[in-house]
XYZ file of C-alpha atoms in Angstrom:
542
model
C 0.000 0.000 0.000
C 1.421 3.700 -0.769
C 2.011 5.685 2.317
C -0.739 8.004 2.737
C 0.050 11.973 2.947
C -1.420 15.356 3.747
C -3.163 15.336 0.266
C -5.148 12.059 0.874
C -8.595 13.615 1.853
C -9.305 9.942 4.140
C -6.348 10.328 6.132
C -6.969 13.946 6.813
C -10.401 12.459 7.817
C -9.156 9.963 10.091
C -7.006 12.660 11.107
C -10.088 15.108 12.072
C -11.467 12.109 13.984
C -8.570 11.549 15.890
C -8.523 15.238 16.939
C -12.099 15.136 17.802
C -11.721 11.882 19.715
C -8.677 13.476 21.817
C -10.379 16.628 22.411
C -13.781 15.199 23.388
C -12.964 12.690 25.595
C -9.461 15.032 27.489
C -12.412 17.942 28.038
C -14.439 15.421 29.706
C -11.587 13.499 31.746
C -10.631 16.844 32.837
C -14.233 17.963 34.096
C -14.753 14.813 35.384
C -11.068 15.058 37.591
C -11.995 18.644 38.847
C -15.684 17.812 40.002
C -14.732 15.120 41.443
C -16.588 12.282 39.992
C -13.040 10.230 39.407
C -12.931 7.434 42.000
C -11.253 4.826 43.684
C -9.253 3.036 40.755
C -7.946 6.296 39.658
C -6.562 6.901 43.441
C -5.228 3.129 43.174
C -3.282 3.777 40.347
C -2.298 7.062 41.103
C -0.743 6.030 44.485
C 0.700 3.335 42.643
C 2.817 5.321 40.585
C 3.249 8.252 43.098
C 5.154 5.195 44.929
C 6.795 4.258 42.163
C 8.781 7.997 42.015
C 9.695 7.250 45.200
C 11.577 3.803 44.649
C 8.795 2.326 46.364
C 7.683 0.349 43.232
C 4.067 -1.003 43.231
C 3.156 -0.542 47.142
C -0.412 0.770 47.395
C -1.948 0.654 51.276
C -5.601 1.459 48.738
C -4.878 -1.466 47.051
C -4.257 -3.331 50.519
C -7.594 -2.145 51.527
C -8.854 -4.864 48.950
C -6.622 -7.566 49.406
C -7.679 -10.933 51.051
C -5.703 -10.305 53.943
C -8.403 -6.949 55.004
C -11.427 -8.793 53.552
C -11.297 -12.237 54.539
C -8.788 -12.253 57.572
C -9.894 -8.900 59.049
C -6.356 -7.554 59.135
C -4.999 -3.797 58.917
C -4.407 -2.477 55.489
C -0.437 -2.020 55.000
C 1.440 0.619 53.213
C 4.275 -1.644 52.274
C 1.438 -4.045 50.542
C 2.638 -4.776 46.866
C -0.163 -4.406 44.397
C 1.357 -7.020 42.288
C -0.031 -9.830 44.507
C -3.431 -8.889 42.426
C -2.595 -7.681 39.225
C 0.585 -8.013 37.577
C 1.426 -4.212 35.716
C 4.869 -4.161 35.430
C 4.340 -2.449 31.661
C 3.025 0.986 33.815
C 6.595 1.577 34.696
C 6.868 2.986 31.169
C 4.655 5.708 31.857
C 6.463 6.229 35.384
C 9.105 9.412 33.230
C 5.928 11.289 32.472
C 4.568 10.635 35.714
C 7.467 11.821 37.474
C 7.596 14.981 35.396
C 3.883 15.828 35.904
C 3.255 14.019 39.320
C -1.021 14.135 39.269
C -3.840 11.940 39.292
C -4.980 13.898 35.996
C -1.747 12.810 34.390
C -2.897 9.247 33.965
C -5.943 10.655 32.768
C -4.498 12.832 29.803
C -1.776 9.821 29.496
C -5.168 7.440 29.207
C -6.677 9.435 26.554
C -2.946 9.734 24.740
C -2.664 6.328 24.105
C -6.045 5.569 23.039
C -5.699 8.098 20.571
C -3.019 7.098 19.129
C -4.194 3.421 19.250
C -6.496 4.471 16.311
C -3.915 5.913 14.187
C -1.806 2.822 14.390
C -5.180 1.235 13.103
C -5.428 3.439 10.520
C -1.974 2.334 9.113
C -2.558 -1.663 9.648
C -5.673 -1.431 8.093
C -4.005 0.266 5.210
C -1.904 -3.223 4.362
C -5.113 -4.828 3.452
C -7.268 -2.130 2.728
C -7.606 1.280 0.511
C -7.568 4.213 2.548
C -11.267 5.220 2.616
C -11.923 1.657 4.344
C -8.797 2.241 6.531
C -10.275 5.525 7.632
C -13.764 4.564 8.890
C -11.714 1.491 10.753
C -10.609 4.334 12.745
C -13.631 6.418 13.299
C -15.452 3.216 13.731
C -13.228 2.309 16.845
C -13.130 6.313 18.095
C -17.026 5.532 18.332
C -16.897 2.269 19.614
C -18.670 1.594 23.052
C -15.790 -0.267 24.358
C -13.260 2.282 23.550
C -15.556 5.866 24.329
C -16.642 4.477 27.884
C -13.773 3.168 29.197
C -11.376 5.762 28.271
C -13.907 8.295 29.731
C -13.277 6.447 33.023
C -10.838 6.116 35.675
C -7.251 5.311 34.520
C -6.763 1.607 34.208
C -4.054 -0.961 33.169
C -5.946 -2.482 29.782
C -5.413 1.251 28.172
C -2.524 0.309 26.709
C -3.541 -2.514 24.945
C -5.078 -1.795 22.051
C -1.722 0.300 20.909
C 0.635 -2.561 21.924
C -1.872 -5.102 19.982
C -2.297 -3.230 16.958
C 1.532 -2.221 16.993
C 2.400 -5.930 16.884
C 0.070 -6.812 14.265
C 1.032 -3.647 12.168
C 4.988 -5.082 12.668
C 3.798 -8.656 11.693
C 2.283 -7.559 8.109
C 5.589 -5.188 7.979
C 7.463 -8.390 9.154
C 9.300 -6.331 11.425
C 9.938 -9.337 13.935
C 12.248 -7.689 16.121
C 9.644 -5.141 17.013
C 6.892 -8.159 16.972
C 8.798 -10.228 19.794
C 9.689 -7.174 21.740
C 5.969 -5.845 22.203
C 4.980 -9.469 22.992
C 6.716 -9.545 26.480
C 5.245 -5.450 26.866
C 2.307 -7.006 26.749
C 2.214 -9.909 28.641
C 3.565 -7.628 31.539
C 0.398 -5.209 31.022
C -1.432 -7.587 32.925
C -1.704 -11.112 33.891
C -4.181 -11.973 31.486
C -3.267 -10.226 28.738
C -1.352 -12.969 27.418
C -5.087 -13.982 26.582
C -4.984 -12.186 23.368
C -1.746 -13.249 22.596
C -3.039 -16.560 22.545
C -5.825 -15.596 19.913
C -3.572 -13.960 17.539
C -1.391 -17.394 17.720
C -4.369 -19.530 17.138
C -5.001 -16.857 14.180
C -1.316 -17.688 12.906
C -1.862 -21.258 13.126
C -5.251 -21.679 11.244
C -4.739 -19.315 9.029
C -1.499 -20.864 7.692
C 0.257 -17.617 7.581
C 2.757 -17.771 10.260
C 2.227 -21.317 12.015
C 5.879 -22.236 13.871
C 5.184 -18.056 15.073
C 1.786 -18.678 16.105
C 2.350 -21.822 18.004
C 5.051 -20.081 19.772
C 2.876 -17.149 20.901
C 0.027 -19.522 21.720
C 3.277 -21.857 24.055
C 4.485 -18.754 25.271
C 1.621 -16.748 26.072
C 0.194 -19.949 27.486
C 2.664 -20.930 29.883
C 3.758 -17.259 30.951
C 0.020 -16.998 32.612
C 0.128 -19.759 34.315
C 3.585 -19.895 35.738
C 2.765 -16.307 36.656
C -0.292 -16.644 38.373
C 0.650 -19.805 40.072
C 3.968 -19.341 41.027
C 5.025 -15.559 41.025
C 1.687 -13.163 41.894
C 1.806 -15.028 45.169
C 4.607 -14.599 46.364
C 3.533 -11.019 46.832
C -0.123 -12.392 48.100
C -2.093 -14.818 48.452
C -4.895 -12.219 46.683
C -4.792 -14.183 42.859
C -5.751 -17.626 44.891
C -7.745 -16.704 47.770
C -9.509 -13.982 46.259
C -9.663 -13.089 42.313
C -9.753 -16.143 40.620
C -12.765 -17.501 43.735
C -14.575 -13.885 42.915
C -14.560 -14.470 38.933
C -14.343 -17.818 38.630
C -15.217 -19.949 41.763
C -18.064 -21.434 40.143
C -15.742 -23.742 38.762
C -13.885 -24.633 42.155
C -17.273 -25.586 43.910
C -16.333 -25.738 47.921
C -13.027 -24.429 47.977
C -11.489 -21.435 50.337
C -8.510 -21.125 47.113
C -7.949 -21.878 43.752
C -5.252 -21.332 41.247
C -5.286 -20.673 37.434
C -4.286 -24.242 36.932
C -7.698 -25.194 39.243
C -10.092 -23.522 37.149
C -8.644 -24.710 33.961
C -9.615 -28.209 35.212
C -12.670 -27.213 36.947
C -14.099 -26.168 33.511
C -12.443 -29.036 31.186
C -13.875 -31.450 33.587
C -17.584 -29.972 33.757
C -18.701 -28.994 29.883
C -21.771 -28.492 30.793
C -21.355 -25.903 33.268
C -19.230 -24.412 30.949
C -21.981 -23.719 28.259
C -24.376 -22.891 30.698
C -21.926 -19.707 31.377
C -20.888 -19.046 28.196
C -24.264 -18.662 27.170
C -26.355 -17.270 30.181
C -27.989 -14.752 30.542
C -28.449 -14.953 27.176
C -29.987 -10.862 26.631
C -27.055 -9.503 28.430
C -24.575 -11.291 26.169
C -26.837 -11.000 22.994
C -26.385 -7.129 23.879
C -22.754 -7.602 24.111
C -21.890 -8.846 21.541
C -24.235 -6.548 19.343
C -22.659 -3.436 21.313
C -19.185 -5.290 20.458
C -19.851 -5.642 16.889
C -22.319 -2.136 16.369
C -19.673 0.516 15.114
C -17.610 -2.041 12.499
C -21.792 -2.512 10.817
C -21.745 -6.024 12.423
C -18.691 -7.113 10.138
C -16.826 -9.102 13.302
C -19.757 -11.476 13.620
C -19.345 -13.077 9.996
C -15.616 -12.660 10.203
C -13.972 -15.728 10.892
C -10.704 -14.283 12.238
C -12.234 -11.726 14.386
C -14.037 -14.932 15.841
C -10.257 -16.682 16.010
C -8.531 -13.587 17.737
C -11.368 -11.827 19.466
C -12.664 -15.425 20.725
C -10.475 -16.364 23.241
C -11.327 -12.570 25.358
C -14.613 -13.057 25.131
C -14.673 -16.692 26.450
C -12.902 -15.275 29.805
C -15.421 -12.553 29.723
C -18.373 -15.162 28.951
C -17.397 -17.899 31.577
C -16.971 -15.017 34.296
C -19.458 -13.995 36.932
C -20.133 -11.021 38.074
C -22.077 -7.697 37.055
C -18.877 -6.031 35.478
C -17.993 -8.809 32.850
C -20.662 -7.655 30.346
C -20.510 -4.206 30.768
C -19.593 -2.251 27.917
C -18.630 0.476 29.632
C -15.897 -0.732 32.172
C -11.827 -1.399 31.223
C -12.312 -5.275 30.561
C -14.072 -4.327 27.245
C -10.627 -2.891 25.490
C -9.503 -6.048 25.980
C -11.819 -7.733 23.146
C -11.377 -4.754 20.744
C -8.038 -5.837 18.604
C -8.959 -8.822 17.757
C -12.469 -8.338 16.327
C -11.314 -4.724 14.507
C -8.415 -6.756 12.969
C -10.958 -9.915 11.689
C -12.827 -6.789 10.094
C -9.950 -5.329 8.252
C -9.261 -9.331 6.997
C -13.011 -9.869 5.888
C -12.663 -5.870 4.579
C -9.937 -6.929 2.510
C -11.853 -9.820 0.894
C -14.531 -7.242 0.111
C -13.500 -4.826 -0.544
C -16.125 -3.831 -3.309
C -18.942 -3.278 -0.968
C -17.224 -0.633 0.677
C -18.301 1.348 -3.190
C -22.186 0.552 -2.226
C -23.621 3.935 -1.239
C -26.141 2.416 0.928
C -23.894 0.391 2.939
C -21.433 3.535 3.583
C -25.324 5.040 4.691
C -25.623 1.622 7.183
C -21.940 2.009 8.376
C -22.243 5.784 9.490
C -25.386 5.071 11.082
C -23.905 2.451 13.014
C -21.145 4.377 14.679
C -23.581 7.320 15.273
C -25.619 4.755 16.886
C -23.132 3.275 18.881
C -22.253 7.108 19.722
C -25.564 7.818 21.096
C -25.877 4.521 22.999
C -22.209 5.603 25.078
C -23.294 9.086 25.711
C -26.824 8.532 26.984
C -25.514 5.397 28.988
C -23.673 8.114 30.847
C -20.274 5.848 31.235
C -18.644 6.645 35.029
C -21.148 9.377 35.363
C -19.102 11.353 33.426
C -21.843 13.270 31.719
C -23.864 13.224 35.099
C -23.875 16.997 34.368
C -26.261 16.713 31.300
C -27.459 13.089 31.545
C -29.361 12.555 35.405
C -28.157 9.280 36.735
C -31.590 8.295 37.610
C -35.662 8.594 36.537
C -36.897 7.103 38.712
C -36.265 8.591 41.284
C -34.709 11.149 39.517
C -31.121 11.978 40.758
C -29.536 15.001 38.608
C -26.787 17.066 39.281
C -26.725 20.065 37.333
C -23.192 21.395 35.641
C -23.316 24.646 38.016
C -23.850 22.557 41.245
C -20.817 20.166 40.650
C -18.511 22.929 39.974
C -19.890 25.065 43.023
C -19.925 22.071 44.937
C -15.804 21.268 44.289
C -15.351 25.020 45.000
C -16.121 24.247 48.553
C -14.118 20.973 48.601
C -10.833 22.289 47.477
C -10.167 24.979 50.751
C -10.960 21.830 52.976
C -8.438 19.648 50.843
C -5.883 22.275 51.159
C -6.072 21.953 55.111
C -4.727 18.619 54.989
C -0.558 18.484 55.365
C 0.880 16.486 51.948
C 2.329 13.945 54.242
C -0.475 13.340 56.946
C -2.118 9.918 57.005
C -5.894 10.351 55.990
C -9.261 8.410 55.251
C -11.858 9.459 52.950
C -14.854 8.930 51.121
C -14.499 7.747 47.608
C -14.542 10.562 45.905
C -12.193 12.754 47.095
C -9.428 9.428 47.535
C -7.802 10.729 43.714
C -7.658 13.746 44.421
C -5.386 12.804 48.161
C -3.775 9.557 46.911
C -0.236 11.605 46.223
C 0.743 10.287 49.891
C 1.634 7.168 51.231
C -0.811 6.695 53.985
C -4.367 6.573 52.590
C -7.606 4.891 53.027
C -11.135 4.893 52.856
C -13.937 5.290 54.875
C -15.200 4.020 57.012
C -11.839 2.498 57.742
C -9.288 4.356 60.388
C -6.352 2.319 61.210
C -3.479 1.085 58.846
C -0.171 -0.509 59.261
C 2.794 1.805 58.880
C 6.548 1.595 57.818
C 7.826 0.871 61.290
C 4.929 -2.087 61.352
C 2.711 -0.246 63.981
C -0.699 0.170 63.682
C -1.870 3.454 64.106
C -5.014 5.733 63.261
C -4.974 8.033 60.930
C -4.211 12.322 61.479
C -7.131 13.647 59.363
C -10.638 12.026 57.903
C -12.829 13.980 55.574
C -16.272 13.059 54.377
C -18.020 14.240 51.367
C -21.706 13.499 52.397
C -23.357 15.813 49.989
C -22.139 13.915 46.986
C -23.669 10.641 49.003
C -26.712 12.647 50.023
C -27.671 13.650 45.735
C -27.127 10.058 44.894
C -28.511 8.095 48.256
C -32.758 8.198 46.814
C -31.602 6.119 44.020
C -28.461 4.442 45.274
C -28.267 1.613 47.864
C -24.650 1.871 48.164
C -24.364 5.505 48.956
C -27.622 5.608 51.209
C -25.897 2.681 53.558
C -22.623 4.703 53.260
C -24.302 7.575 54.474
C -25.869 5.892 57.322
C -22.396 4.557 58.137
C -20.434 7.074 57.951
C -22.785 10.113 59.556
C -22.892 7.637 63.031
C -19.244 7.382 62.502
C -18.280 10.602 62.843
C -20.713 11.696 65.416
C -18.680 8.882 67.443
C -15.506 10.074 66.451
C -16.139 13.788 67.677
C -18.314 12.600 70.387
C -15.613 10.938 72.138
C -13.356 13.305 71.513
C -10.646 11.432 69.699
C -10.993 13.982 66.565
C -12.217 17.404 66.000
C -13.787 19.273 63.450
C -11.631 21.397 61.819
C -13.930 22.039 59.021
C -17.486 21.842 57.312
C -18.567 23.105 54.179
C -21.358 22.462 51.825
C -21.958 19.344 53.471
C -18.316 17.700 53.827
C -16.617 17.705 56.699
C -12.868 17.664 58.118
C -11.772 16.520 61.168
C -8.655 16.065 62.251
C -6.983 13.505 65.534
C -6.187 14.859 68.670
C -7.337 18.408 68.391
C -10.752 20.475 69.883
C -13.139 21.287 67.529
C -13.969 24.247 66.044
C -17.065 26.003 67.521
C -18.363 27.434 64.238
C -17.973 24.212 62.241
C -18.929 21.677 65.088
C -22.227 23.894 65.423
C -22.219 23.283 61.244
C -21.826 19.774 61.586
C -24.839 19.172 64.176
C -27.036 21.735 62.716
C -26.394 19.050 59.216
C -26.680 15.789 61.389
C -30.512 17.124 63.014
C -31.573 18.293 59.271
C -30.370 14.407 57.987
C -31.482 12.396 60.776
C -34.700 11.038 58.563
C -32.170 9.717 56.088
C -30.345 7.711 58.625
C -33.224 5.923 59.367
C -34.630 5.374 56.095
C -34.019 1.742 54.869
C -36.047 1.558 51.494
């Protein structure tokens, strides 16, 4: 294929669409930081690499909060707890430069949106080996409008960002036979995550039916393979016991009936020894992942679904996603979606290439558009991690809506109360407002207190703050933030009431208190006069 140029009016389309992709979603990322509607994960990561600068690589005491140790066994979350024991990132140390130059939770943000981006312009050029350029150009806008790329990316930072760019980069080096850059990116990805190697594995089995590369595609499928289970068995726990005790029981316990642990190994014979099970998940409920796959498959005008090598590459994801339980697994709109994206955008540019001459069919250009404006309009009014909460209302019924003027007069009041807190004081908080504190190395979140520190004591920590008016707009339609309200309101009523903390602070319905001190007479009157107005909501159950 000729390299495309300046001149070529579909690359300067793709172009546009990349622009408009970047701008759209960073605008949104960047309201959605400063509002405070980024949550937990993005404090996760964020403290993850905020340890990292400081040589303490992949410690996390939010990510110990989690672990099997605090859930299970009741013990203290740690600050010397090493994330790795539940997922394997090693890749993120990459990013760590750029981290360390612009040391923020909106970093990995912008650095999300970055390398989604550019993931579709490195589509753009593999789809150009098989296809002309107009079909290589709505590949791209197809996957800047796909569900599975729009909502994630418009979420908290996460791991499986990266890869789509790392998967389409090796497939763009195997049609360029560039094998030295094809066998380096294969170990970048396998150290994204520990089941990234999943993938892998489909593009092997690709390699191998398809005849084109078979010695190269049985050694991905060997390597790929063997690296996940030596890894999960043998190397995630000797950081924890979190992969065994706790991940692979949440997602896949159904196939390790009765036991307290199982490993990767475990399951794989749990499943090959009950087939019947096993279709039972893959197929159940069956409208959920109907509506998968037809969100999956929307923006590429249903092309995946008669394409035998998006079935081949994009198969093997979707079986882990299929046979998993849980509410996440077929939702669109979270991380674990990216992962099935490669594969079933690369079968389409292989059936595209076959043909190729109904691409010159005005009505199915019409169908294709629609489709990705479709799949458009089904992300946006799905409102993906309530990041459009601000034009979309979270709920109907009852209806739950928080206006674009209250968030931002709302955060107003949030950042002078932030600002209180020392950079290096140990602090709990509500979800919320964890990104916008993880920079630290002692952090949790409420209603937990105590946490194990460098010197292996356990102590409680110097400040807690509460945002209950973000609980209070979403508690009517919300069970989790109505029962975190009535948690957390006791809670600090206790902790003031026996004098351990103080208020420092209330504003606008968040409060600040901080250990050891008296409280403050204006904002202590602030706080009761907002506990007596409340009081019917503590009480309310339905």
């Amino acid at each position: 294929m000729a390299i495309d140029g300046s001149k070529n009016p579909w690359f300067r389309l793709m172009l546009a669409g990349a622009i408009a992709f970047f701008g759209f979603c960073l605008i949104l990322v960047v309201h959605r930081y400063y509002t405070f509607y980024a949550s937990y994960d993005q404090g996760i990561f964020n403290q993850v690499f905020w340890n990292n600068a400081h040589g303490r690589f992949f410690q996390s005491s939010l990510s110990s909060s989690l672990s099997t140790n605090v859930i299970h066994a009741g013990e203290v979350p740690e600050v010397f707890y090493h994330r790795l024991g539940q997922h394997f990132t090693p890749a993120l140390l990459l990013w760590l430069p750029i981290y360390a130059l612009f040391p923020s939770p909106l970093t990995l943000s912008v650095l999300q949106v970055v390398l989604v981006t550019a993931a579709g312009i490195v589509l753009y050029f593999l789809a150009r080996q098989h296809v002309e350029s107009p079909v290589a150009a709505f590949m791209t806008l197809s996957f800047y409008a796909a569900n599975a790329i729009l909502g994630p990316t418009l979420g908290n930072f996460h791991d499986i960002c990266q890869i789509p760019l790392f998967v389409f980069s090796l497939l763009l080096a195997m049609e360029k036979r560039w094998w030295w850059l094809f066998w380096l990116l294969v170990p970048v990805i396998l150290l994204v995550r520990e089941d990234a190697g999943i993938g892998l594995f489909g593009i092997g089995v690709y390699l191998v039916l398809s005849r084109r590369y078979p010695r190269t595609g049985l050694a991905l499928c060997t390597l790929s393979f063997g690296y996940m289970v030596l890894l999960t068995t043998a190397i995630m726990p000797l950081f924890s016991e979190d992969i065994s005790k706790r991940f692979m029981l949440e997602r896949f316990g159904q196939y390790a009936p009765g036991k307290e642990e199982a490993s990767s190994v475990d399951i794989i014979w749990g499943i090959l020894s009950n087939p019947f099970r096993l279709v039972g998940e893959l197929v159940t409920p069956v409208d959920r992942t109907l509506l998968y796959l037809l969100g999956q498959w929307l923006p590429l005008a249903f092309v995946p679904a008669i394409s035998p090598a998006a079935w081949a590459i994009a198969g093997f994801p979707l079986f882990k996603l299929f046979i998993g339980k849980g509410e996440t697994v077929l939702s669109i709109n979270i991380r674990y979606a990216m992962t099935v994206v490669p594969g079933l955008f690369y079968g389409a540019i292989l059936w595209w290439s076959a043909h190729s001459f109904r691409f010159k069919k005005v009505a199915f250009r019409r169908f294709w558009v629609g489709c990705m404006v479709l799949s458009v309009m089904i992300t946006l009014v799905s409102n993906p991690n309530r990041t459009l909460s601000f034009v979309i209302p979270d709920s109907f019924q009852p209806r739950v809506f928080v206006p674009l003027t209250s968030q931002w007069k709302h955060a107003s009041q949030l950042y002078p109360l932030l600002a209180q807190i020392p950079p290096d004081a140990s602090v709990t908080a509500t979800t919320y407002l964890i990104p916008h504190l993880s920079s630290r190395r002692e952090l949790l979140r409420l209603p937990m207190l105590e946490l194990r520190d460098d010197s292996g004591q356990v102590v409680r920590v110097d400040y807690a703050i509460a945002d209950l008016w973000q609980l209070r707009q979403y508690l009517p339609a919300f069970k989790v933030d109505r029962e975190l309200f009535q948690t957390i309101v006791p809670q600090i009523s206790n902790l003031i009431g026996t004098g351990e903390y103080g208020v420092l602070d209330f504003r606008d319905g968040a409060v600040l208190l901080q250990r050891g001190i008296a409280s403050n007479a204006d904002a202590l009157a602030a706080w009761q006069a907002f506990v007596e107005e409340t009081a019917p909501l503590l009480s309310h159950k339905s």
